[in-house]
Amino acid sequence: MAEQTKREPTLRVAGLTKRFGGLTAVDHMDMNVYAGEVVGLIGDNGAGKSTLIKMISGVYRPDDGKIFLDGEETTFVSPLEARRLGVETIYQDLALCENLDASVNIFLGREPMRRSLGFLKAVDRKLMLTESQSVLDRLDIHIPNLRKPIREMSGGQRQAVAIARAVYWNARLMIMDEPTAALGVPEQRKVLHLVNTLREQNVPVLIISHNLQDVFAVADRVVIMRRGNKVGERRIEETSIDELVTLMVGGELVREE
Amino acid sequence: MRTLSRIWAWLFLLVLIIFFSLTGDGFFSLFNFQAVAANVAILLIMALGQTFVIIAAGIDLSTGFVMGLASVAGALAMTSLPADTPLPLIVLTGLAAGLFVGLIPGLINGLIIAKLKVPPFIVTLGMFGIARGIGFLMSEGMPIPVSIPGLGRVGNGYLFYHYPGSGFSFLQPPAGVTGVELRQLTGILPHPVTYAIILVLAAHWLLKRSRFGLHTYAIGGNQEAAVRAGIPVDRRVIALYMLSAGSAALAGVLYNMRFTNGAANSGEALLLDSIAAVVIGGASLFGGEGTIIGTVIGALIIAVIQNGLVILGINPFWQFVAVGVVIILAVLVDQAKEQVAE
């Protein structure tokens, strides 16, 4: 921890709070994520993980507290604003258009244009294909036919396209919500391998998962939430599945570091 | 099987043409083919906008009466001009009036669907009634004759004329060909076909090459994903319904030129045929799939069936039955395609 506190975290949230009517979903949450690390965010259902993520990705406005990106205070008015500032979120449903191909999905909403017929502007499909190929290569993802619609791809390939989209647009922080939940075992491995690739490229990843095995496989650090609060924070090599489960369900007093 | 499902509409059209050529006297002739093409132009133009809307997982039920409304507005505008107004100016006035009046219901449809999140089926069904009522009110329930010299030729003329002995001429019959000689005159490329070809090319470009076209597919594929990707979905949806209304309005003004009148119910019979053309052409009513070329084939299938049955002397009411069967067939082929994909 000591060496980390010296440098500026990529993401810092301080006292972040969100209430829904009488319910406080997230209650004065503090958390840091540093460049090049993978942080697992775990907690039981209703612990406030999703609400916290949605505030960081601009879906919800916090009722209280602050979000800092590379030390600079930011307020996201929309998911788009968050993306513009480099916070890419990959939701469980991936938000891909299944009728369109991988390259179009990577560029959707930010398509490169070229001149056509002299005075018209056409979508530059060729550029989209070559650029998509290069970002997929960078992530060591193999998709045989980039013109194939997403519909015809496996779950792992879809996840890979969603990750490639986030990476292409130079994510400063990648948030992944249950990235392995809908996948078979070999596909889960591929996605975890991708998370490692992201870390090697110095992109910090905040990963939400129910699967503690996954968290142990990729995370450097784990943040445990219960009832809207952070109830613990552990380096992965200093903890065990048993301890994390105990923290999640609240079996013992919180040990502060 | 996959390829078959993609080209079945082409094959079906080909089979129809071969069948009617063998059985129908006078079906296989330049004259008849041009008549079929000229007759399908209005339907096809209306179906172009509908194609975009259906690809975006919407539907526009108001186009038939928006076309009627535009034809009434166009007719009223053109007949209100002084008699010595030059023809091009009259045509432009009709076009402008029809488009302006026709785009208003499209804008309202789009705004209500995009901003108030009312299902397109309901909004455009409501607009179906509103446009119908206003069209009849504006025309006082009667067709409006547009007896302007030369206007009929804008809607019924040909791009080229061929007269044995004096070769080809452009836009006008060769000078000096009159009376009985006119019977030997062959027109090539009826104007409605030329207009339709231009609009088809423009629509194809818009759908396949432009950002708007790509966003249309994205909205139909996964609207939530389109929103999250930063596509201005509301603006696109409004534009889509204006495009649909705009193409219906163009159909209405073409109707003015072709039949030299304007009528509130001129598009009544075309609404379902235009949706049928889009669906037969391979567009999915669930959104995300469809092409302009498919819609062209779909419209041609409907037109060939109608024309062929007339030539065979079959009771015209069978046309409805035949087109109905083809619609169901088209959706069955589409479903088979889905199953093969899985």
Coordinates of C-alpha atoms in Angstrom, one line a residue:
Chain A
M1 CA 0.0 0.0 0.0
A2 CA 2.8 2.4 0.9
E3 CA 4.2 2.8 -2.6
Q4 CA 0.8 3.2 -4.0
T5 CA -0.3 6.0 -1.8
K6 CA 2.6 8.1 -3.2
R7 CA 1.2 8.1 -6.7
E8 CA -2.0 9.5 -8.0
P9 CA -4.7 6.9 -8.4
T10 CA -6.4 6.7 -11.8
L11 CA -9.7 6.6 -10.1
R12 CA -10.5 7.9 -6.6
V13 CA -13.9 8.0 -5.2
A14 CA -14.4 9.8 -1.9
G15 CA -17.5 9.7 0.2
L16 CA -19.7 8.6 -2.7
T17 CA -23.3 8.2 -1.7
K18 CA -26.5 7.3 -3.5
R19 CA -29.9 7.1 -2.0
F20 CA -33.1 5.8 -3.5
G21 CA -36.0 7.2 -1.4
G22 CA -35.4 5.9 2.1
L23 CA -32.8 3.3 1.0
T24 CA -29.1 4.2 1.0
A25 CA -27.7 2.0 -1.7
V26 CA -24.1 3.3 -1.4
D27 CA -23.1 5.0 1.8
H28 CA -19.9 7.2 1.9
M29 CA -17.8 4.8 -0.2
D30 CA -14.1 5.4 -0.6
M31 CA -12.0 3.6 -3.1
N32 CA -8.9 3.9 -5.3
V33 CA -7.8 2.2 -8.5
Y34 CA -4.2 2.6 -9.7
A35 CA -2.8 2.4 -13.2
G36 CA -1.9 -1.2 -14.2
E37 CA -3.9 -2.9 -11.5
V38 CA -6.9 -5.1 -11.6
V39 CA -9.3 -4.5 -8.7
G40 CA -12.1 -7.0 -7.9
L41 CA -15.2 -5.5 -6.5
I42 CA -17.2 -8.1 -4.6
G43 CA -20.2 -8.3 -2.4
D44 CA -23.5 -10.1 -1.9
N45 CA -26.6 -9.2 -3.9
G46 CA -27.8 -5.7 -2.9
A47 CA -24.4 -4.8 -1.4
G48 CA -24.3 -1.7 -3.7
K49 CA -21.8 -2.8 -6.3
S50 CA -23.9 -2.0 -9.3
T51 CA -25.0 1.3 -7.9
L52 CA -21.4 2.3 -7.3
I53 CA -20.4 1.3 -10.8
K54 CA -23.3 3.2 -12.3
M55 CA -22.2 6.4 -10.5
I56 CA -18.6 5.9 -11.8
S57 CA -19.8 5.2 -15.3
G58 CA -22.2 8.2 -15.4
V59 CA -25.5 6.4 -15.3
Y60 CA -26.5 7.7 -11.8
R61 CA -25.7 11.1 -10.3
P62 CA -24.2 10.7 -6.8
D63 CA -26.2 12.4 -4.0
D64 CA -22.9 13.1 -2.2
G65 CA -19.2 12.6 -2.6
K66 CA -16.6 13.1 -5.3
I67 CA -15.1 11.2 -8.2
F68 CA -11.5 12.0 -9.3
L69 CA -9.9 10.8 -12.5
D70 CA -6.1 11.2 -12.4
G71 CA -6.5 13.6 -9.5
E72 CA -9.0 15.8 -11.3
E73 CA -12.5 16.1 -9.9
T74 CA -15.1 15.1 -12.4
T75 CA -18.9 15.1 -12.6
F76 CA -20.4 12.9 -15.2
V77 CA -23.7 14.1 -16.5
S78 CA -24.2 11.1 -18.8
P79 CA -22.6 7.7 -19.7
L80 CA -21.4 9.5 -22.9
E81 CA -19.6 12.1 -20.8
A82 CA -17.9 9.3 -18.8
R83 CA -16.8 7.6 -22.0
R84 CA -15.5 10.8 -23.4
L85 CA -13.3 11.1 -20.3
G86 CA -12.0 7.6 -20.7
V87 CA -14.2 5.5 -18.4
E88 CA -15.4 2.6 -20.5
T89 CA -17.9 0.2 -19.0
I90 CA -18.7 -3.2 -20.3
Y91 CA -22.0 -4.2 -19.0
Q92 CA -23.2 -7.8 -18.6
D93 CA -25.4 -7.5 -21.7
L94 CA -22.4 -6.1 -23.6
A95 CA -24.6 -3.6 -25.5
L96 CA -23.6 -4.8 -28.9
C97 CA -25.8 -4.6 -32.0
E98 CA -26.1 -8.3 -33.0
N99 CA -27.1 -7.6 -36.5
L100 CA -23.9 -5.7 -37.2
D101 CA -20.4 -6.9 -37.6
A102 CA -17.5 -6.5 -35.1
S103 CA -15.9 -3.6 -36.8
V104 CA -19.1 -1.6 -37.0
N105 CA -19.8 -2.3 -33.3
I106 CA -16.3 -1.1 -32.3
F107 CA -16.9 2.2 -34.1
L108 CA -20.6 2.6 -33.5
G109 CA -21.5 6.2 -32.6
R110 CA -18.0 7.4 -33.6
E111 CA -17.7 6.3 -37.2
P112 CA -14.8 7.5 -39.4
M113 CA -16.1 9.3 -42.5
R114 CA -14.7 9.7 -46.0
R115 CA -15.7 11.7 -49.1
S116 CA -17.9 10.0 -51.5
L117 CA -19.1 11.0 -55.0
G118 CA -17.3 14.3 -54.4
F119 CA -19.7 16.0 -52.1
L120 CA -21.2 13.4 -49.8
K121 CA -19.8 11.9 -46.6
A122 CA -19.8 8.1 -46.4
V123 CA -18.9 5.8 -43.5
D124 CA -15.3 4.6 -44.1
R125 CA -15.9 0.9 -43.8
K126 CA -12.4 0.0 -45.0
L127 CA -10.7 2.1 -42.3
M128 CA -13.1 0.6 -39.7
L129 CA -12.0 -2.9 -40.8
T130 CA -8.3 -2.3 -40.7
E131 CA -8.4 -0.4 -37.4
S132 CA -10.5 -3.1 -35.8
Q133 CA -8.1 -5.7 -37.0
S134 CA -5.2 -3.9 -35.5
V135 CA -6.9 -3.4 -32.1
L136 CA -7.9 -7.1 -32.1
D137 CA -4.4 -8.1 -32.9
R138 CA -3.1 -5.9 -30.1
L139 CA -5.3 -7.8 -27.7
D140 CA -4.4 -11.1 -29.3
I141 CA -8.0 -11.8 -30.2
H142 CA -8.7 -13.9 -33.3
I143 CA -12.0 -13.3 -35.1
P144 CA -11.8 -15.1 -38.4
N145 CA -14.3 -13.0 -40.3
L146 CA -14.7 -9.4 -39.2
R147 CA -17.7 -9.0 -41.5
K148 CA -19.7 -11.6 -39.7
P149 CA -22.6 -10.3 -37.6
I150 CA -22.2 -10.5 -33.9
R151 CA -25.2 -12.8 -33.8
E152 CA -23.1 -15.6 -35.3
M153 CA -20.3 -15.2 -32.8
S154 CA -19.6 -17.2 -29.6
G155 CA -20.1 -15.6 -26.2
G156 CA -16.4 -15.2 -25.7
Q157 CA -15.9 -13.5 -29.1
R158 CA -18.7 -11.1 -28.3
Q159 CA -17.1 -10.2 -24.9
A160 CA -13.8 -9.8 -26.8
V161 CA -15.4 -7.4 -29.3
A162 CA -16.8 -5.3 -26.4
I163 CA -13.4 -5.2 -24.8
A164 CA -11.7 -4.3 -28.1
R165 CA -14.2 -1.4 -28.5
A166 CA -13.3 0.0 -25.1
V167 CA -9.6 -0.4 -25.7
Y168 CA -9.7 1.2 -29.1
W169 CA -11.1 4.4 -27.6
N170 CA -8.1 4.5 -25.2
A171 CA -9.9 3.7 -22.0
R172 CA -8.2 5.2 -18.9
L173 CA -10.3 2.9 -16.8
M174 CA -12.2 -0.2 -17.7
I175 CA -15.1 -1.3 -15.7
M176 CA -16.3 -4.9 -16.3
D177 CA -19.6 -6.0 -14.9
E178 CA -19.8 -9.8 -14.5
P179 CA -17.7 -10.4 -17.6
T180 CA -17.7 -14.2 -17.3
A181 CA -21.2 -14.8 -16.1
A182 CA -22.7 -16.0 -19.4
L183 CA -19.7 -17.9 -20.7
G184 CA -18.5 -21.5 -20.8
V185 CA -15.3 -22.4 -19.1
P186 CA -12.9 -22.1 -22.0
E187 CA -14.4 -18.8 -22.9
Q188 CA -14.1 -17.6 -19.3
R189 CA -10.4 -18.3 -19.5
K190 CA -10.0 -16.3 -22.7
V191 CA -11.7 -13.3 -21.1
L192 CA -9.6 -13.5 -17.9
H193 CA -6.6 -13.7 -20.2
L194 CA -7.8 -10.5 -21.9
V195 CA -8.0 -8.8 -18.5
N196 CA -4.3 -9.7 -18.0
T197 CA -3.5 -8.3 -21.4
L198 CA -5.1 -5.0 -20.3
R199 CA -3.1 -4.9 -17.2
E200 CA 0.1 -5.4 -19.2
Q201 CA -0.9 -2.4 -21.3
N202 CA -1.3 -0.4 -18.1
V203 CA -5.1 0.0 -18.3
P204 CA -6.6 -0.4 -14.8
V205 CA -9.6 -2.7 -14.6
L206 CA -12.4 -2.7 -12.1
I207 CA -14.1 -6.0 -12.3
I208 CA -17.3 -7.0 -10.6
S209 CA -17.8 -10.7 -10.2
H210 CA -19.8 -13.1 -8.2
N211 CA -17.2 -15.7 -9.0
L212 CA -14.5 -15.5 -6.4
Q213 CA -12.4 -18.0 -8.4
D214 CA -12.3 -15.5 -11.2
V215 CA -11.4 -12.7 -8.9
F216 CA -8.5 -14.8 -7.5
A217 CA -7.4 -15.6 -11.0
V218 CA -7.0 -12.0 -12.2
A219 CA -7.3 -9.4 -9.4
D220 CA -4.4 -7.7 -7.6
R221 CA -6.6 -6.4 -5.0
V222 CA -10.1 -6.9 -3.8
V223 CA -12.6 -4.4 -2.4
I224 CA -15.5 -6.0 -0.4
M225 CA -18.8 -4.2 -0.1
R226 CA -21.7 -4.9 2.2
R227 CA -24.8 -2.9 2.7
G228 CA -23.5 0.1 0.7
N229 CA -20.2 0.3 2.6
K230 CA -16.7 -0.9 2.0
V231 CA -16.1 -3.5 4.7
G232 CA -12.7 -4.5 3.7
E233 CA -9.9 -4.3 1.2
R234 CA -7.3 -7.0 0.7
R235 CA -4.3 -7.7 -1.5
I236 CA -5.0 -10.9 -3.2
E237 CA -2.0 -12.7 -1.9
E238 CA -2.9 -11.8 1.6
T239 CA -6.4 -13.3 1.7
S240 CA -8.4 -16.4 1.0
I241 CA -11.7 -17.3 -0.4
D242 CA -12.9 -18.1 3.1
E243 CA -12.0 -14.7 4.4
L244 CA -13.6 -12.9 1.5
V245 CA -16.9 -14.9 2.0
T246 CA -16.9 -14.0 5.7
L247 CA -16.4 -10.4 4.9
M248 CA -19.1 -10.4 2.2
V249 CA -21.8 -11.9 4.5
G250 CA -20.6 -10.2 7.6
G251 CA -19.5 -13.1 9.9
E252 CA -16.9 -11.2 11.8
L253 CA -15.7 -7.8 12.7
V254 CA -14.1 -5.8 10.0
R255 CA -10.3 -5.9 10.2
E256 CA -8.9 -2.5 9.3
E257 CA -5.5 -2.3 7.7
Chain B
M1 CA -30.0 -23.0 -47.7
R2 CA -28.5 -19.8 -46.5
T3 CA -27.9 -18.5 -50.0
L4 CA -31.3 -19.8 -51.1
S5 CA -33.0 -17.7 -48.4
R6 CA -31.2 -14.7 -49.5
I7 CA -32.0 -15.0 -53.2
W8 CA -35.4 -16.6 -53.0
A9 CA -37.2 -13.4 -53.8
W10 CA -35.1 -13.0 -57.0
L11 CA -35.9 -16.5 -58.0
F12 CA -39.5 -16.2 -57.1
L13 CA -39.8 -13.0 -59.3
L14 CA -38.0 -14.9 -62.1
V15 CA -40.4 -17.8 -61.8
L16 CA -43.4 -15.5 -61.9
I17 CA -42.1 -13.7 -65.0
I18 CA -41.4 -17.0 -66.8
F19 CA -44.8 -18.4 -65.8
F20 CA -46.8 -15.4 -66.9
S21 CA -44.7 -15.2 -70.1
L22 CA -45.6 -18.7 -71.0
T23 CA -49.3 -18.5 -70.1
G24 CA -50.3 -14.9 -70.5
D25 CA -50.7 -13.5 -74.0
G26 CA -49.0 -10.1 -74.2
F27 CA -47.2 -10.4 -70.9
F28 CA -43.8 -10.7 -72.3
S29 CA -43.5 -7.4 -74.2
L30 CA -41.6 -4.2 -73.8
F31 CA -44.9 -2.4 -73.6
N32 CA -46.3 -4.5 -70.8
F33 CA -43.0 -4.5 -68.8
Q34 CA -42.9 -0.7 -69.0
A35 CA -46.5 -0.5 -67.9
V36 CA -45.8 -2.7 -64.9
A37 CA -42.8 -0.6 -64.0
A38 CA -44.6 2.7 -64.3
N39 CA -47.5 1.4 -62.3
V40 CA -45.3 0.2 -59.5
A41 CA -43.3 3.4 -59.2
I42 CA -45.7 5.1 -56.8
L43 CA -45.9 2.1 -54.6
L44 CA -42.1 1.6 -54.6
I45 CA -41.4 5.2 -53.7
M46 CA -43.7 4.9 -50.7
A47 CA -42.0 1.7 -49.7
L48 CA -38.5 3.3 -49.7
G49 CA -39.2 5.3 -46.6
Q50 CA -41.0 2.4 -45.0
T51 CA -37.9 0.2 -45.5
F52 CA -35.8 2.5 -43.3
V53 CA -38.6 2.7 -40.6
I54 CA -39.0 -1.1 -40.6
I55 CA -35.2 -1.7 -40.4
A56 CA -35.2 0.5 -37.3
A57 CA -37.8 -1.8 -35.8
G58 CA -40.6 0.7 -36.3
I59 CA -43.6 0.8 -38.6
D60 CA -45.4 3.6 -40.3
L61 CA -49.1 3.0 -40.9
S62 CA -49.9 6.6 -41.8
T63 CA -48.1 6.7 -45.2
G64 CA -51.2 5.8 -47.3
F65 CA -53.1 8.9 -46.1
V66 CA -50.0 11.1 -45.8
M67 CA -49.6 10.4 -49.6
G68 CA -53.3 11.4 -50.0
L69 CA -52.8 14.5 -47.9
A70 CA -49.7 15.5 -50.0
S71 CA -51.5 14.9 -53.3
V72 CA -54.4 17.1 -52.1
A73 CA -52.0 19.8 -51.0
G74 CA -50.0 19.5 -54.2
A75 CA -53.2 19.7 -56.3
L76 CA -54.5 22.7 -54.4
A77 CA -51.2 24.6 -54.7
M78 CA -50.8 23.9 -58.4
T79 CA -54.4 24.9 -59.3
S80 CA -54.1 28.1 -57.3
L81 CA -51.3 29.4 -59.6
P82 CA -52.2 31.8 -62.4
A83 CA -52.8 30.1 -65.8
D84 CA -49.7 31.6 -67.4
T85 CA -47.2 30.1 -64.9
P86 CA -44.5 28.2 -66.6
L87 CA -44.8 24.4 -66.2
P88 CA -41.5 23.8 -64.3
L89 CA -42.6 26.4 -61.7
I90 CA -46.0 24.7 -61.4
V91 CA -44.3 21.3 -60.9
L92 CA -41.9 22.7 -58.3
T93 CA -44.8 24.4 -56.5
G94 CA -46.7 21.2 -56.3
L95 CA -43.6 19.3 -55.1
A96 CA -42.9 21.9 -52.4
A97 CA -46.4 22.0 -51.2
G98 CA -46.8 18.3 -51.1
L99 CA -43.5 17.8 -49.3
F100 CA -44.1 20.5 -46.8
V101 CA -47.6 19.3 -45.9
G102 CA -46.5 15.7 -46.0
L103 CA -43.5 16.2 -43.7
I104 CA -45.6 17.6 -40.9
P105 CA -47.3 14.3 -39.9
G106 CA -43.9 12.7 -40.2
L107 CA -42.4 15.2 -37.8
I108 CA -45.3 14.7 -35.3
N109 CA -45.0 10.9 -35.6
G110 CA -41.3 11.1 -34.9
L111 CA -41.5 13.5 -32.0
I112 CA -44.2 11.4 -30.2
I113 CA -42.4 8.1 -30.8
A114 CA -39.0 9.4 -29.9
K115 CA -39.8 11.8 -27.0
L116 CA -42.9 10.4 -25.5
K117 CA -42.0 6.7 -26.1
V118 CA -45.4 5.8 -27.5
P119 CA -45.2 2.6 -29.7
P120 CA -45.0 3.5 -33.4
F121 CA -47.9 1.2 -34.3
I122 CA -50.2 3.3 -32.1
V123 CA -48.9 6.7 -33.1
T124 CA -48.9 6.1 -36.8
L125 CA -52.4 4.4 -36.6
G126 CA -53.6 7.6 -35.0
M127 CA -51.9 9.7 -37.7
F128 CA -53.5 7.4 -40.3
G129 CA -56.9 8.7 -39.1
I130 CA -55.8 12.3 -38.7
A131 CA -54.2 12.5 -42.2
R132 CA -57.2 10.8 -43.7
G133 CA -59.6 13.3 -42.1
I134 CA -57.6 16.4 -42.9
G135 CA -57.1 15.2 -46.5
F136 CA -60.8 14.9 -47.0
L137 CA -61.5 18.2 -45.2
M138 CA -59.0 20.0 -47.4
S139 CA -60.4 18.5 -50.6
E140 CA -64.0 18.7 -49.3
G141 CA -64.4 15.0 -49.9
M142 CA -63.9 15.2 -53.6
P143 CA -60.9 14.5 -55.9
I144 CA -59.3 17.8 -57.1
P145 CA -58.8 17.8 -60.9
V146 CA -55.5 19.4 -62.0
S147 CA -56.1 20.3 -65.6
I148 CA -52.9 22.0 -66.4
P149 CA -51.6 21.6 -69.9
G150 CA -48.5 19.5 -70.1
L151 CA -48.7 18.3 -66.5
G152 CA -49.8 14.9 -67.6
R153 CA -46.7 14.5 -69.6
V154 CA -44.5 15.0 -66.6
G155 CA -46.2 12.0 -65.1
N156 CA -46.8 9.9 -68.2
G157 CA -44.2 10.8 -70.7
Y158 CA -41.1 8.9 -71.7
L159 CA -37.4 9.7 -71.5
F160 CA -36.9 8.5 -75.1
Y161 CA -39.1 8.0 -78.1
H162 CA -38.4 5.7 -81.0
Y163 CA -40.1 6.2 -84.4
P164 CA -39.3 3.8 -87.2
G165 CA -37.2 5.6 -89.7
S166 CA -36.4 8.7 -87.7
G167 CA -34.5 7.0 -84.8
F168 CA -34.6 8.1 -81.2
S169 CA -35.6 11.4 -79.7
F170 CA -35.2 12.7 -76.2
L171 CA -38.2 13.7 -74.0
Q172 CA -40.4 14.6 -77.0
P173 CA -41.7 12.6 -79.9
P174 CA -39.8 13.4 -83.1
A175 CA -41.1 16.5 -84.8
G176 CA -43.7 16.0 -87.4
V177 CA -45.0 12.7 -86.1
T178 CA -48.7 13.2 -85.7
G179 CA -52.0 11.6 -85.9
V180 CA -52.1 7.9 -87.0
E181 CA -48.2 7.9 -87.1
L182 CA -48.2 8.2 -83.3
R183 CA -49.3 4.6 -83.1
Q184 CA -46.0 3.4 -84.4
L185 CA -44.2 5.5 -81.8
T186 CA -42.5 3.6 -79.0
G187 CA -41.8 5.3 -75.7
I188 CA -38.7 4.1 -73.8
L189 CA -38.3 4.6 -70.0
P190 CA -41.6 6.0 -68.6
H191 CA -40.9 9.1 -66.4
P192 CA -42.3 7.5 -63.2
V193 CA -39.7 4.7 -63.7
T194 CA -36.9 7.3 -64.1
Y195 CA -38.0 9.1 -60.9
A196 CA -38.2 5.8 -59.0
I197 CA -34.7 4.7 -60.2
I198 CA -33.2 8.0 -59.0
L199 CA -34.9 7.7 -55.6
V200 CA -34.0 4.1 -55.3
L201 CA -30.3 4.9 -55.9
A202 CA -30.4 7.7 -53.4
A203 CA -32.2 5.6 -50.8
H204 CA -29.7 2.8 -51.4
W205 CA -26.7 5.1 -50.8
L206 CA -28.3 6.6 -47.7
L207 CA -28.9 3.2 -46.2
K208 CA -25.6 1.5 -47.1
R209 CA -23.1 4.3 -47.1
S210 CA -24.2 7.1 -44.8
R211 CA -23.9 7.4 -41.1
F212 CA -27.7 7.7 -40.9
G213 CA -28.1 4.4 -42.6
L214 CA -25.7 2.6 -40.3
H215 CA -27.5 4.1 -37.3
T216 CA -30.8 2.9 -38.7
Y217 CA -29.5 -0.7 -38.6
A218 CA -28.1 -0.1 -35.2
I219 CA -31.3 1.3 -33.7
G220 CA -33.2 -1.7 -35.2
G221 CA -30.6 -4.2 -33.9
N222 CA -30.4 -2.9 -30.3
Q223 CA -31.7 0.5 -29.5
E224 CA -30.3 0.4 -25.9
A225 CA -26.8 -0.3 -27.4
A226 CA -27.3 2.5 -29.9
V227 CA -28.0 4.9 -27.1
R228 CA -25.0 3.8 -25.1
A229 CA -22.8 4.0 -28.1
G230 CA -23.7 7.7 -28.3
I231 CA -25.9 7.6 -31.3
P232 CA -28.5 10.5 -31.1
V233 CA -31.3 8.0 -31.3
D234 CA -34.2 10.5 -30.7
R235 CA -33.0 12.7 -33.6
R236 CA -32.6 9.6 -35.8
V237 CA -36.0 8.3 -35.0
I238 CA -37.6 11.7 -35.9
A239 CA -35.6 11.8 -39.1
L240 CA -36.8 8.2 -39.9
Y241 CA -40.5 9.1 -39.7
M242 CA -39.9 12.3 -41.7
L243 CA -38.2 10.2 -44.3
S244 CA -41.1 7.9 -44.5
A245 CA -43.6 10.7 -44.7
G246 CA -41.4 12.5 -47.2
S247 CA -41.3 9.5 -49.5
A248 CA -45.1 9.1 -49.2
A249 CA -45.4 12.8 -50.1
L250 CA -43.3 12.3 -53.2
A251 CA -45.6 9.4 -54.1
G252 CA -48.5 11.8 -53.7
V253 CA -47.1 14.4 -55.9
L254 CA -46.2 11.8 -58.6
Y255 CA -49.8 10.7 -58.4
N256 CA -50.8 14.3 -59.2
M257 CA -48.7 14.3 -62.3
R258 CA -49.7 10.8 -63.4
F259 CA -53.5 11.1 -63.0
T260 CA -53.8 14.9 -63.1
N261 CA -55.8 15.0 -60.0
G262 CA -55.3 15.0 -56.2
A263 CA -57.3 12.7 -53.9
A264 CA -57.2 12.2 -50.2
N265 CA -57.7 8.4 -50.6
S266 CA -55.1 8.1 -53.4
G267 CA -52.7 6.1 -51.3
E268 CA -55.3 4.1 -49.3
A269 CA -54.7 0.8 -51.2
L270 CA -50.9 1.3 -51.2
L271 CA -50.2 1.3 -47.5
L272 CA -50.4 -2.5 -47.0
D273 CA -48.8 -3.3 -50.4
S274 CA -45.9 -1.1 -49.5
I275 CA -45.3 -2.8 -46.2
A276 CA -45.7 -6.1 -48.0
A277 CA -43.1 -5.1 -50.5
V278 CA -40.6 -4.3 -47.7
V279 CA -41.3 -7.6 -45.9
I280 CA -41.2 -9.7 -49.1
G281 CA -37.9 -8.0 -49.8
G282 CA -36.4 -9.6 -46.7
A283 CA -36.8 -6.9 -44.0
S284 CA -37.6 -8.2 -40.6
L285 CA -40.4 -6.6 -38.7
F286 CA -38.3 -7.1 -35.5
G287 CA -35.8 -4.7 -37.0
G288 CA -32.1 -4.8 -38.0
E289 CA -32.5 -6.4 -41.4
G290 CA -33.5 -5.3 -44.8
T291 CA -32.3 -3.7 -48.0
I292 CA -33.5 -1.3 -50.6
I293 CA -32.9 -3.8 -53.4
G294 CA -35.0 -6.3 -51.5
T295 CA -37.8 -3.7 -51.4
V296 CA -37.5 -3.2 -55.1
I297 CA -37.8 -6.9 -55.7
G298 CA -40.7 -7.1 -53.3
A299 CA -42.6 -4.3 -55.0
L300 CA -42.0 -5.9 -58.4
I301 CA -43.3 -9.3 -57.2
I302 CA -46.5 -7.6 -56.1
A303 CA -46.8 -5.7 -59.4
V304 CA -46.1 -8.7 -61.6
I305 CA -48.6 -10.9 -59.7
Q306 CA -51.3 -8.2 -60.2
N307 CA -50.5 -7.6 -63.8
G308 CA -50.1 -11.3 -64.7
L309 CA -53.4 -12.2 -63.2
V310 CA -55.2 -9.5 -65.1
I311 CA -53.6 -10.7 -68.4
L312 CA -54.7 -14.2 -67.6
G313 CA -58.2 -12.9 -67.2
I314 CA -58.5 -14.1 -63.6
N315 CA -61.0 -12.3 -61.3
P316 CA -59.0 -9.3 -59.9
F317 CA -60.0 -10.2 -56.4
W318 CA -57.6 -13.1 -56.6
Q319 CA -54.8 -10.6 -56.6
F320 CA -55.4 -9.9 -52.9
V321 CA -55.3 -13.6 -52.2
A322 CA -52.1 -14.1 -54.1
V323 CA -50.2 -11.2 -52.5
G324 CA -51.4 -12.3 -49.1
V325 CA -50.0 -15.8 -49.7
V326 CA -46.7 -14.3 -50.8
I327 CA -46.4 -12.2 -47.6
I328 CA -46.9 -15.2 -45.4
L329 CA -44.4 -17.2 -47.6
A330 CA -41.8 -14.4 -47.2
V331 CA -42.0 -14.5 -43.4
L332 CA -41.8 -18.3 -43.4
V333 CA -38.6 -18.1 -45.5
D334 CA -37.3 -15.5 -43.0
Q335 CA -38.0 -17.7 -40.1
A336 CA -36.4 -20.7 -41.8
K337 CA -33.3 -18.5 -42.3
E338 CA -33.2 -17.7 -38.6
Q339 CA -33.3 -21.4 -37.7
V340 CA -30.5 -22.2 -40.2
A341 CA -28.4 -19.4 -38.6
E342 CA -28.8 -21.0 -35.2

